[in-house]
PDB file of C-alpha atoms and ligand atoms in Angstrom:
ATOM      1  CA  MET H   1     -31.313-108.142 -16.586  1.00  0.00           C
ATOM      2  CA  LYS H   2     -34.264-110.400 -17.232  1.00  0.00           C
ATOM      3  CA  ARG H   3     -36.472-108.090 -15.209  1.00  0.00           C
ATOM      4  CA  ARG H   4     -35.417-105.040 -17.245  1.00  0.00           C
ATOM      5  CA  LEU H   5     -36.234-106.922 -20.421  1.00  0.00           C
ATOM      6  CA  PHE H   6     -39.686-107.694 -19.077  1.00  0.00           C
ATOM      7  CA  VAL H   7     -40.192-104.065 -18.081  1.00  0.00           C
ATOM      8  CA  ALA H   8     -39.099-102.997 -21.542  1.00  0.00           C
ATOM      9  CA  SER H   9     -41.428-105.454 -23.191  1.00  0.00           C
ATOM     10  CA  SER H  10     -44.434-104.500 -21.093  1.00  0.00           C
ATOM     11  CA  LEU H  11     -43.744-100.865 -21.960  1.00  0.00           C
ATOM     12  CA  ALA H  12     -43.444-101.861 -25.593  1.00  0.00           C
ATOM     13  CA  ALA H  13     -46.828-103.553 -25.294  1.00  0.00           C
ATOM     14  CA  LEU H  14     -48.238-100.151 -24.371  1.00  0.00           C
ATOM     15  CA  GLY H  15     -46.620 -98.667 -27.453  1.00  0.00           C
ATOM     16  CA  LEU H  16     -43.832 -97.051 -25.441  1.00  0.00           C
ATOM     17  CA  THR H  17     -40.085 -97.571 -25.594  1.00  0.00           C
ATOM     18  CA  GLY H  18     -36.993 -96.851 -23.529  1.00  0.00           C
ATOM     19  CA  CYS H  19     -37.072 -93.574 -21.608  1.00  0.00           C
ATOM     20  CA  GLY H  20     -39.902 -92.351 -23.782  1.00  0.00           C
ATOM     21  CA  PRO H  21     -42.747 -93.384 -21.487  1.00  0.00           C
ATOM     22  CA  ILE H  22     -41.479 -91.327 -18.610  1.00  0.00           C
ATOM     23  CA  LYS H  23     -41.222 -88.143 -20.631  1.00  0.00           C
ATOM     24  CA  ALA H  24     -44.397 -88.784 -22.572  1.00  0.00           C
ATOM     25  CA  GLY H  25     -46.276 -89.729 -19.439  1.00  0.00           C
ATOM     26  CA  LEU H  26     -45.132 -86.700 -17.510  1.00  0.00           C
ATOM     27  CA  SER H  27     -45.858 -84.079 -20.110  1.00  0.00           C
ATOM     28  CA  ASP H  28     -49.322 -85.505 -20.682  1.00  0.00           C
ATOM     29  CA  PRO H  29     -51.608 -85.454 -17.626  1.00  0.00           C
ATOM     30  CA  ASN H  30     -53.598 -88.295 -19.190  1.00  0.00           C
ATOM     31  CA  GLY H  31     -50.406 -90.265 -19.858  1.00  0.00           C
ATOM     32  CA  PRO H  32     -49.462 -93.584 -18.313  1.00  0.00           C
ATOM     33  CA  VAL H  33     -47.436 -92.214 -15.399  1.00  0.00           C
ATOM     34  CA  TYR H  34     -50.312 -90.052 -14.226  1.00  0.00           C
ATOM     35  CA  LYS H  35     -52.814 -92.864 -14.616  1.00  0.00           C
ATOM     36  CA  LEU H  36     -50.466 -94.932 -12.544  1.00  0.00           C
ATOM     37  CA  LEU H  37     -50.108 -92.268  -9.853  1.00  0.00           C
ATOM     38  CA  GLY H  38     -53.850 -91.774  -9.826  1.00  0.00           C
ATOM     39  CA  THR H  39     -54.581 -95.378  -9.032  1.00  0.00           C
ATOM     40  CA  ALA H  40     -51.930 -95.369  -6.262  1.00  0.00           C
ATOM     41  CA  GLN H  41     -51.919 -98.824  -4.681  1.00  0.00           C
ATOM     42  CA  GLY H  42     -53.918-100.715  -7.293  1.00  0.00           C
ATOM     43  CA  LEU H  43     -51.239 -99.233  -9.406  1.00  0.00           C
ATOM     44  CA  ASN H  44     -48.918-100.029 -12.121  1.00  0.00           C
ATOM     45  CA  LEU H  45     -48.886-103.769 -12.556  1.00  0.00           C
ATOM     46  CA  ALA H  46     -50.032-103.053 -16.084  1.00  0.00           C
ATOM     47  CA  VAL H  47     -46.890-101.013 -16.717  1.00  0.00           C
ATOM     48  CA  ILE H  48     -44.335-102.702 -14.487  1.00  0.00           C
ATOM     49  CA  GLY H  49     -45.675-106.241 -14.199  1.00  0.00           C
ATOM     50  CA  THR H  50     -44.627-108.544 -11.381  1.00  0.00           C
ATOM     51  CA  HIS H  51     -41.323-109.088 -13.172  1.00  0.00           C
ATOM     52  CA  GLY H  52     -40.405-105.522 -12.239  1.00  0.00           C
ATOM     53  CA  MET H  53     -40.819-106.299  -8.562  1.00  0.00           C
ATOM     54  CA  ALA H  54     -37.929-106.908  -6.182  1.00  0.00           C
ATOM     55  CA  ARG H  55     -38.030-110.412  -4.738  1.00  0.00           C
ATOM     56  CA  GLU H  56     -40.004-110.721  -1.508  1.00  0.00           C
ATOM     57  CA  TYR H  57     -38.939-113.163   1.221  1.00  0.00           C
ATOM     58  CA  THR H  58     -40.546-114.874   4.210  1.00  0.00           C
ATOM     59  CA  ASP H  59     -40.293-114.207   7.954  1.00  0.00           C
ATOM     60  CA  ALA H  60     -37.757-117.013   8.260  1.00  0.00           C
ATOM     61  CA  ASP H  61     -35.358-115.128   5.978  1.00  0.00           C
ATOM     62  CA  ILE H  62     -35.230-111.953   8.068  1.00  0.00           C
ATOM     63  CA  ASP H  63     -31.787-110.996   9.377  1.00  0.00           C
ATOM     64  CA  ARG H  64     -32.314-110.155  13.018  1.00  0.00           C
ATOM     65  CA  ASP H  65     -29.010-108.413  13.542  1.00  0.00           C
ATOM     66  CA  PHE H  66     -29.549-105.407  11.418  1.00  0.00           C
ATOM     67  CA  ARG H  67     -26.364-103.760  10.282  1.00  0.00           C
ATOM     68  CA  LEU H  68     -25.939 -99.977  10.141  1.00  0.00           C
ATOM     69  CA  GLU H  69     -24.003 -98.158   7.506  1.00  0.00           C
ATOM     70  CA  SER H  70     -24.555 -94.515   6.781  1.00  0.00           C
ATOM     71  CA  LEU H  71     -23.703 -91.108   8.111  1.00  0.00           C
ATOM     72  CA  ASP H  72     -24.169 -90.906  11.890  1.00  0.00           C
ATOM     73  CA  THR H  73     -27.612 -90.904  13.471  1.00  0.00           C
ATOM     74  CA  PRO H  74     -28.546 -87.208  13.729  1.00  0.00           C
ATOM     75  CA  SER H  75     -27.737 -85.721  17.121  1.00  0.00           C
ATOM     76  CA  ASP H  76     -28.513 -82.044  16.601  1.00  0.00           C
ATOM     77  CA  ALA H  77     -31.093 -80.156  18.712  1.00  0.00           C
ATOM     78  CA  THR H  78     -33.887 -80.404  16.125  1.00  0.00           C
ATOM     79  CA  TYR H  79     -33.674 -84.170  15.835  1.00  0.00           C
ATOM     80  CA  ALA H  80     -33.076 -84.612  19.573  1.00  0.00           C
ATOM     81  CA  ALA H  81     -36.290 -82.689  20.327  1.00  0.00           C
ATOM     82  CA  LEU H  82     -38.283 -84.869  17.921  1.00  0.00           C
ATOM     83  CA  ARG H  83     -36.781 -88.013  19.360  1.00  0.00           C
ATOM     84  CA  LYS H  84     -37.639 -86.968  22.896  1.00  0.00           C
ATOM     85  CA  ASP H  85     -41.395 -87.036  22.286  1.00  0.00           C
ATOM     86  CA  ASP H  86     -41.297 -90.171  20.119  1.00  0.00           C
ATOM     87  CA  PHE H  87     -41.615 -88.044  16.989  1.00  0.00           C
ATOM     88  CA  ARG H  88     -45.134 -86.862  17.860  1.00  0.00           C
ATOM     89  CA  SER H  89     -44.155 -83.343  16.751  1.00  0.00           C
ATOM     90  CA  TYR H  90     -42.602 -84.554  13.481  1.00  0.00           C
ATOM     91  CA  VAL H  91     -44.066 -83.044  10.323  1.00  0.00           C
ATOM     92  CA  MET H  92     -43.013 -84.042   6.824  1.00  0.00           C
ATOM     93  CA  PRO H  93     -43.659 -81.390   4.168  1.00  0.00           C
ATOM     94  CA  VAL H  94     -44.183 -82.517   0.581  1.00  0.00           C
ATOM     95  CA  ASP H  95     -43.823 -79.539  -1.711  1.00  0.00           C
ATOM     96  CA  GLY H  96     -42.275 -78.219  -4.923  1.00  0.00           C
ATOM     97  CA  LEU H  97     -43.908 -79.012  -8.266  1.00  0.00           C
ATOM     98  CA  VAL H  98     -47.192 -80.314  -6.891  1.00  0.00           C
ATOM     99  CA  ASP H  99     -50.753 -79.010  -7.095  1.00  0.00           C
ATOM    100  CA  ARG H 100     -51.498 -79.775  -3.455  1.00  0.00           C
ATOM    101  CA  PRO H 101     -48.502 -79.275  -1.156  1.00  0.00           C
ATOM    102  CA  GLN H 102     -49.157 -80.936   2.193  1.00  0.00           C
ATOM    103  CA  THR H 103     -47.477 -81.701   5.470  1.00  0.00           C
ATOM    104  CA  PHE H 104     -47.888 -85.091   7.093  1.00  0.00           C
ATOM    105  CA  THR H 105     -47.605 -85.953  10.759  1.00  0.00           C
ATOM    106  CA  LEU H 106     -46.616 -89.441  11.799  1.00  0.00           C
ATOM    107  CA  ALA H 107     -50.192 -90.115  12.911  1.00  0.00           C
ATOM    108  CA  HIS H 108     -51.414 -89.059   9.502  1.00  0.00           C
ATOM    109  CA  LEU H 109     -48.881 -91.322   7.762  1.00  0.00           C
ATOM    110  CA  ARG H 110     -49.924 -94.252   9.961  1.00  0.00           C
ATOM    111  CA  ALA H 111     -53.588 -93.668   9.104  1.00  0.00           C
ATOM    112  CA  ILE H 112     -52.878 -94.193   5.389  1.00  0.00           C
ATOM    113  CA  PRO H 113     -53.135 -97.839   4.180  1.00  0.00           C
ATOM    114  CA  GLN H 114     -49.754 -99.479   4.778  1.00  0.00           C
ATOM    115  CA  ARG H 115     -47.802-102.001   2.775  1.00  0.00           C
ATOM    116  CA  THR H 116     -45.522-104.609   4.318  1.00  0.00           C
ATOM    117  CA  GLN H 117     -42.712-106.266   2.380  1.00  0.00           C
ATOM    118  CA  ILE H 118     -39.784-108.490   3.275  1.00  0.00           C
ATOM    119  CA  THR H 119     -37.046-107.387   0.922  1.00  0.00           C
ATOM    120  CA  ARG H 120     -33.291-107.417   0.659  1.00  0.00           C
ATOM    121  CA  HIS H 121     -31.218-104.312   1.133  1.00  0.00           C
ATOM    122  CA  ASP H 122     -28.146-104.414  -1.106  1.00  0.00           C
ATOM    123  CA  CYS H 123     -25.377-101.994  -0.227  1.00  0.00           C
ATOM    124  CA  VAL H 124     -23.081-100.970  -3.054  1.00  0.00           C
ATOM    125  CA  GLU H 125     -20.156-101.881  -0.791  1.00  0.00           C
ATOM    126  CA  GLY H 126     -21.053-105.541  -1.080  1.00  0.00           C
ATOM    127  CA  TRP H 127     -23.273-106.635   1.821  1.00  0.00           C
ATOM    128  CA  SER H 128     -26.977-107.437   1.931  1.00  0.00           C
ATOM    129  CA  GLN H 129     -29.580-107.980   4.597  1.00  0.00           C
ATOM    130  CA  ILE H 130     -33.210-108.962   4.559  1.00  0.00           C
ATOM    131  CA  GLY H 131     -35.724-106.956   6.560  1.00  0.00           C
ATOM    132  CA  LYS H 132     -39.455-106.559   6.932  1.00  0.00           C
ATOM    133  CA  TRP H 133     -40.464-103.036   6.063  1.00  0.00           C
ATOM    134  CA  SER H 134     -43.900-101.482   6.535  1.00  0.00           C
ATOM    135  CA  GLY H 135     -45.065 -98.051   5.629  1.00  0.00           C
ATOM    136  CA  VAL H 136     -46.853 -95.851   3.164  1.00  0.00           C
ATOM    137  CA  PRO H 137     -46.367 -96.468  -0.550  1.00  0.00           C
ATOM    138  CA  LEU H 138     -44.788 -93.357  -1.958  1.00  0.00           C
ATOM    139  CA  ALA H 139     -47.296 -93.665  -4.822  1.00  0.00           C
ATOM    140  CA  THR H 140     -50.103 -92.924  -2.363  1.00  0.00           C
ATOM    141  CA  ILE H 141     -48.399 -89.724  -1.208  1.00  0.00           C
ATOM    142  CA  LEU H 142     -47.792 -88.683  -4.812  1.00  0.00           C
ATOM    143  CA  ALA H 143     -51.444 -89.258  -5.659  1.00  0.00           C
ATOM    144  CA  MET H 144     -52.381 -87.054  -2.699  1.00  0.00           C
ATOM    145  CA  VAL H 145     -50.093 -84.125  -3.560  1.00  0.00           C
ATOM    146  CA  GLN H 146     -50.633 -84.399  -7.334  1.00  0.00           C
ATOM    147  CA  PRO H 147     -47.360 -83.792  -9.166  1.00  0.00           C
ATOM    148  CA  LYS H 148     -47.430 -81.090 -11.825  1.00  0.00           C
ATOM    149  CA  PRO H 149     -46.687 -82.206 -15.396  1.00  0.00           C
ATOM    150  CA  GLU H 150     -43.154 -80.745 -15.210  1.00  0.00           C
ATOM    151  CA  ALA H 151     -42.223 -82.724 -12.064  1.00  0.00           C
ATOM    152  CA  ARG H 152     -39.658 -85.459 -12.790  1.00  0.00           C
ATOM    153  CA  TYR H 153     -37.768 -86.095  -9.566  1.00  0.00           C
ATOM    154  CA  VAL H 154     -38.631 -86.725  -5.954  1.00  0.00           C
ATOM    155  CA  ILE H 155     -35.984 -85.167  -3.733  1.00  0.00           C
ATOM    156  CA  PHE H 156     -35.432 -86.218  -0.121  1.00  0.00           C
ATOM    157  CA  SER H 157     -33.859 -83.834   2.384  1.00  0.00           C
ATOM    158  CA  CYS H 158     -32.705 -85.647   5.496  1.00  0.00           C
ATOM    159  CA  PHE H 159     -31.802 -84.801   9.082  1.00  0.00           C
ATOM    160  CA  ASP H 160     -28.265 -86.240   9.081  1.00  0.00           C
ATOM    161  CA  LYS H 161     -25.140 -84.231   8.357  1.00  0.00           C
ATOM    162  CA  ASP H 162     -21.564 -85.176   7.504  1.00  0.00           C
ATOM    163  CA  GLU H 163     -18.490 -83.784   9.335  1.00  0.00           C
ATOM    164  CA  SER H 164     -18.459 -80.686   7.178  1.00  0.00           C
ATOM    165  CA  GLY H 165     -22.074 -79.926   8.124  1.00  0.00           C
ATOM    166  CA  THR H 166     -23.551 -80.895   4.738  1.00  0.00           C
ATOM    167  CA  GLN H 167     -27.071 -82.224   5.175  1.00  0.00           C
ATOM    168  CA  PHE H 168     -27.871 -85.504   3.401  1.00  0.00           C
ATOM    169  CA  TYR H 169     -30.031 -85.379   0.270  1.00  0.00           C
ATOM    170  CA  GLY H 170     -31.071 -87.886  -2.362  1.00  0.00           C
ATOM    171  CA  SER H 171     -33.390 -88.294  -5.327  1.00  0.00           C
ATOM    172  CA  ILE H 172     -35.273 -90.840  -7.373  1.00  0.00           C
ATOM    173  CA  ASP H 173     -37.441 -90.225 -10.411  1.00  0.00           C
ATOM    174  CA  LEU H 174     -41.233 -90.301 -10.447  1.00  0.00           C
ATOM    175  CA  HIS H 175     -41.313 -93.656 -12.158  1.00  0.00           C
ATOM    176  CA  GLN H 176     -39.193 -95.253  -9.417  1.00  0.00           C
ATOM    177  CA  ALA H 177     -41.245 -93.414  -6.792  1.00  0.00           C
ATOM    178  CA  ALA H 178     -44.503 -94.805  -8.195  1.00  0.00           C
ATOM    179  CA  HIS H 179     -43.217 -98.387  -8.042  1.00  0.00           C
ATOM    180  CA  PRO H 180     -45.470-100.374  -5.682  1.00  0.00           C
ATOM    181  CA  GLN H 181     -42.518-101.398  -3.492  1.00  0.00           C
ATOM    182  CA  SER H 182     -41.208 -97.850  -2.984  1.00  0.00           C
ATOM    183  CA  LEU H 183     -42.179 -97.168   0.612  1.00  0.00           C
ATOM    184  CA  LEU H 184     -41.939 -94.443   3.162  1.00  0.00           C
ATOM    185  CA  SER H 185     -41.128 -96.956   5.880  1.00  0.00           C
ATOM    186  CA  LEU H 186     -42.315 -96.441   9.419  1.00  0.00           C
ATOM    187  CA  ASP H 187     -41.640 -99.947  10.804  1.00  0.00           C
ATOM    188  CA  LEU H 188     -38.750-102.360  10.541  1.00  0.00           C
ATOM    189  CA  ASN H 189     -39.208-105.987  11.599  1.00  0.00           C
ATOM    190  CA  ASP H 190     -42.630-105.275  13.190  1.00  0.00           C
ATOM    191  CA  LYS H 191     -41.408-102.415  15.367  1.00  0.00           C
ATOM    192  CA  PRO H 192     -41.426 -98.663  14.818  1.00  0.00           C
ATOM    193  CA  LEU H 193     -38.208 -97.755  13.065  1.00  0.00           C
ATOM    194  CA  ASP H 194     -35.520 -96.918  15.625  1.00  0.00           C
ATOM    195  CA  PRO H 195     -33.449 -93.731  15.311  1.00  0.00           C
ATOM    196  CA  ASP H 196     -30.347 -95.609  14.126  1.00  0.00           C
ATOM    197  CA  HIS H 197     -32.248 -97.128  11.196  1.00  0.00           C
ATOM    198  CA  GLY H 198     -33.805 -93.866  10.054  1.00  0.00           C
ATOM    199  CA  ALA H 199     -36.725 -92.947  12.332  1.00  0.00           C
ATOM    200  CA  PRO H 200     -39.274 -91.639  12.012  1.00  0.00           C
ATOM    201  CA  VAL H 201     -39.545 -92.039   8.223  1.00  0.00           C
ATOM    202  CA  ARG H 202     -37.153 -93.804   5.932  1.00  0.00           C
ATOM    203  CA  LEU H 203     -37.428 -94.337   2.208  1.00  0.00           C
ATOM    204  CA  LYS H 204     -37.118 -97.962   1.071  1.00  0.00           C
ATOM    205  CA  VAL H 205     -36.638 -98.572  -2.629  1.00  0.00           C
ATOM    206  CA  PRO H 206     -35.759-102.265  -3.013  1.00  0.00           C
ATOM    207  CA  ILE H 207     -35.385-102.044  -6.795  1.00  0.00           C
ATOM    208  CA  GLN H 208     -32.353 -99.802  -6.283  1.00  0.00           C
ATOM    209  CA  LEU H 209     -29.094-100.143  -4.324  1.00  0.00           C
ATOM    210  CA  GLY H 210     -29.169 -99.239  -0.638  1.00  0.00           C
ATOM    211  CA  TYR H 211     -27.773 -95.750  -0.939  1.00  0.00           C
ATOM    212  CA  LYS H 212     -30.986 -94.629  -2.676  1.00  0.00           C
ATOM    213  CA  SER H 213     -33.052 -95.506   0.430  1.00  0.00           C
ATOM    214  CA  SER H 214     -32.741 -92.239   2.336  1.00  0.00           C
ATOM    215  CA  LYS H 215     -32.906 -92.486   6.135  1.00  0.00           C
ATOM    216  CA  TRP H 216     -34.278 -89.742   8.424  1.00  0.00           C
ATOM    217  CA  VAL H 217     -36.512 -88.054   5.833  1.00  0.00           C
ATOM    218  CA  ARG H 218     -37.115 -84.407   6.804  1.00  0.00           C
ATOM    219  CA  LYS H 219     -38.822 -83.118   3.681  1.00  0.00           C
ATOM    220  CA  ILE H 220     -39.833 -84.239   0.199  1.00  0.00           C
ATOM    221  CA  THR H 221     -39.709 -81.900  -2.785  1.00  0.00           C
ATOM    222  CA  LEU H 222     -40.804 -82.546  -6.355  1.00  0.00           C
ATOM    223  CA  ALA H 223     -38.635 -80.915  -8.979  1.00  0.00           C
ATOM    224  CA  SER H 224     -37.993 -80.894 -12.703  1.00  0.00           C
ATOM    225  CA  THR H 225     -34.227 -81.268 -12.250  1.00  0.00           C
ATOM    226  CA  PHE H 226     -31.659 -82.021  -9.552  1.00  0.00           C
ATOM    227  CA  LYS H 227     -29.018 -79.720 -11.078  1.00  0.00           C
ATOM    228  CA  ASN H 228     -29.320 -77.290  -8.183  1.00  0.00           C
ATOM    229  CA  LEU H 229     -29.190 -79.966  -5.503  1.00  0.00           C
ATOM    230  CA  GLY H 230     -25.771 -80.261  -3.798  1.00  0.00           C
ATOM    231  CA  GLY H 231     -23.070 -80.890  -6.388  1.00  0.00           C
ATOM    232  CA  GLY H 232     -25.666 -81.512  -9.105  1.00  0.00           C
ATOM    233  CA  ASN H 233     -25.457 -85.311  -9.350  1.00  0.00           C
ATOM    234  CA  GLY H 234     -28.749 -86.021  -7.604  1.00  0.00           C
ATOM    235  CA  GLY H 235     -27.667 -87.034  -4.125  1.00  0.00           C
ATOM    236  CA  TYR H 236     -25.086 -87.011  -1.380  1.00  0.00           C
ATOM    237  CA  TRP H 237     -23.553 -90.361  -2.359  1.00  0.00           C
ATOM    238  CA  GLU H 238     -23.874 -89.487  -6.047  1.00  0.00           C
ATOM    239  CA  ASP H 239     -21.832 -86.327  -5.359  1.00  0.00           C
ATOM    240  CA  ASN H 240     -19.304 -88.656  -3.744  1.00  0.00           C
ATOM    241  CA  GLY H 241     -18.887 -90.817  -6.815  1.00  0.00           C
ATOM    242  CA  TYR H 242     -21.783 -93.274  -7.023  1.00  0.00           C
ATOM    243  CA  ALA H 243     -24.139 -93.348 -10.009  1.00  0.00           C
ATOM    244  CA  TRP H 244     -27.552 -91.699  -9.771  1.00  0.00           C
ATOM    245  CA  TYR H 245     -29.198 -94.766 -11.360  1.00  0.00           C
ATOM    246  CA  ALA H 246     -28.679 -97.706  -9.039  1.00  0.00           C
ATOM    247  CA  GLY H 247     -31.128-100.305 -10.368  1.00  0.00           C
ATOM    248  CA  ILE H 248     -30.577-103.880  -9.216  1.00  0.00           C
TER     249      ILE H 248
HETATM  250  N1  MTE D 301     -29.975 -90.060   5.287  1.00  0.00           N
HETATM  251  C1  MTE D 301     -29.165 -91.052   4.897  1.00  0.00           C
HETATM  252  N2  MTE D 301     -29.694 -92.131   4.292  1.00  0.00           N
HETATM  253  C2  MTE D 301     -28.887 -93.140   3.887  1.00  0.00           C
HETATM  254  C3  MTE D 301     -27.480 -93.079   4.035  1.00  0.00           C
HETATM  255  C4  MTE D 301     -26.944 -91.919   4.691  1.00  0.00           C
HETATM  256  O1  MTE D 301     -25.723 -91.777   4.874  1.00  0.00           O
HETATM  257  N3  MTE D 301     -27.820 -90.937   5.095  1.00  0.00           N
HETATM  258  N4  MTE D 301     -26.699 -94.129   3.616  1.00  0.00           N
HETATM  259  C5  MTE D 301     -27.281 -95.071   2.651  1.00  0.00           C
HETATM  260  C6  MTE D 301     -26.525 -96.315   2.526  1.00  0.00           C
HETATM  261  S1  MTE D 301     -25.102 -96.260   1.611  1.00  0.00           S
HETATM  262  C7  MTE D 301     -26.969 -97.509   3.032  1.00  0.00           C
HETATM  263  S2  MTE D 301     -26.199 -98.987   2.710  1.00  0.00           S
HETATM  264  C8  MTE D 301     -28.150 -97.553   3.904  1.00  0.00           C
HETATM  265  C9  MTE D 301     -27.805 -98.173   5.246  1.00  0.00           C
HETATM  266  O2  MTE D 301     -28.948 -98.319   6.006  1.00  0.00           O
HETATM  267  P1  MTE D 301     -28.864 -98.924   7.480  1.00  0.00           P
HETATM  268  O3  MTE D 301     -27.784 -98.165   8.201  1.00  0.00           O
HETATM  269  O4  MTE D 301     -30.217 -98.680   8.065  1.00  0.00           O
HETATM  270  O5  MTE D 301     -28.544-100.377   7.346  1.00  0.00           O
HETATM  271  O6  MTE D 301     -28.730 -96.264   4.121  1.00  0.00           O
HETATM  272  C10 MTE D 301     -28.712 -95.416   3.005  1.00  0.00           C
HETATM  273  N5  MTE D 301     -29.468 -94.241   3.324  1.00  0.00           N
HETATM  274 MO1   MO D 302     -24.493 -98.394   1.315  1.00  0.00          MO
END
């Protein structure tokens, strides 16, 4: 609550209020959101402030027994083939409403400056665990692909499927994506992410509940709406009853 108030007041200090900054920023290529994307890692402390950051912990706080709770680890032929060569043939397309669509290999993602953070994962079902996550700030990827002014959401298509064959999907907005702690994680607790925890690439958004942190990212698409995604609520769990906005 306190953090939201601080976010609101730092936005107010920029002459922006409520949801206004997101819309204003996105329709104006010189607006605050684009400035923020442009500076990638040096990023948005001016807009968000450290009060908008999820708490970071120390090595001593890390939970070593890392619980799993999601759809099953993908076992289809596509994922099995990737897994077999340690994901060397993995490519992650980033497309949709961007000026420079690109595909990233794992080697490419590892060559980009990484961020490491020890943060708590809070599942909506009532459990938490602290882990050390390293990877590429999503803001860096956004700065590389250059979202078009009409882009508002970052949509994640994942490798896992439920029993009915529906592939997992999720979304966050550009503002959440540009947050300095929003990571495309490649490592968990100093080791490459294992398949059960979302290898090779897993989103980690510690300012939102755990179900927003999509595992097994297959593709990223920028869009102006998520109406046409699944049941239209912005994600697999959202279509199963959880709220799209899951801020902590
Ligand atoms: N692709 C995918 N990502 C997902 C989910 C899922 O079912 N599929 N479940 C979410 C939920 S509800 C939680 S709590 C966490 C669990 O992550 P873990 O199994 O690595 O602990 O993943 C999130 N990301
Ligand atoms: Mo969860």
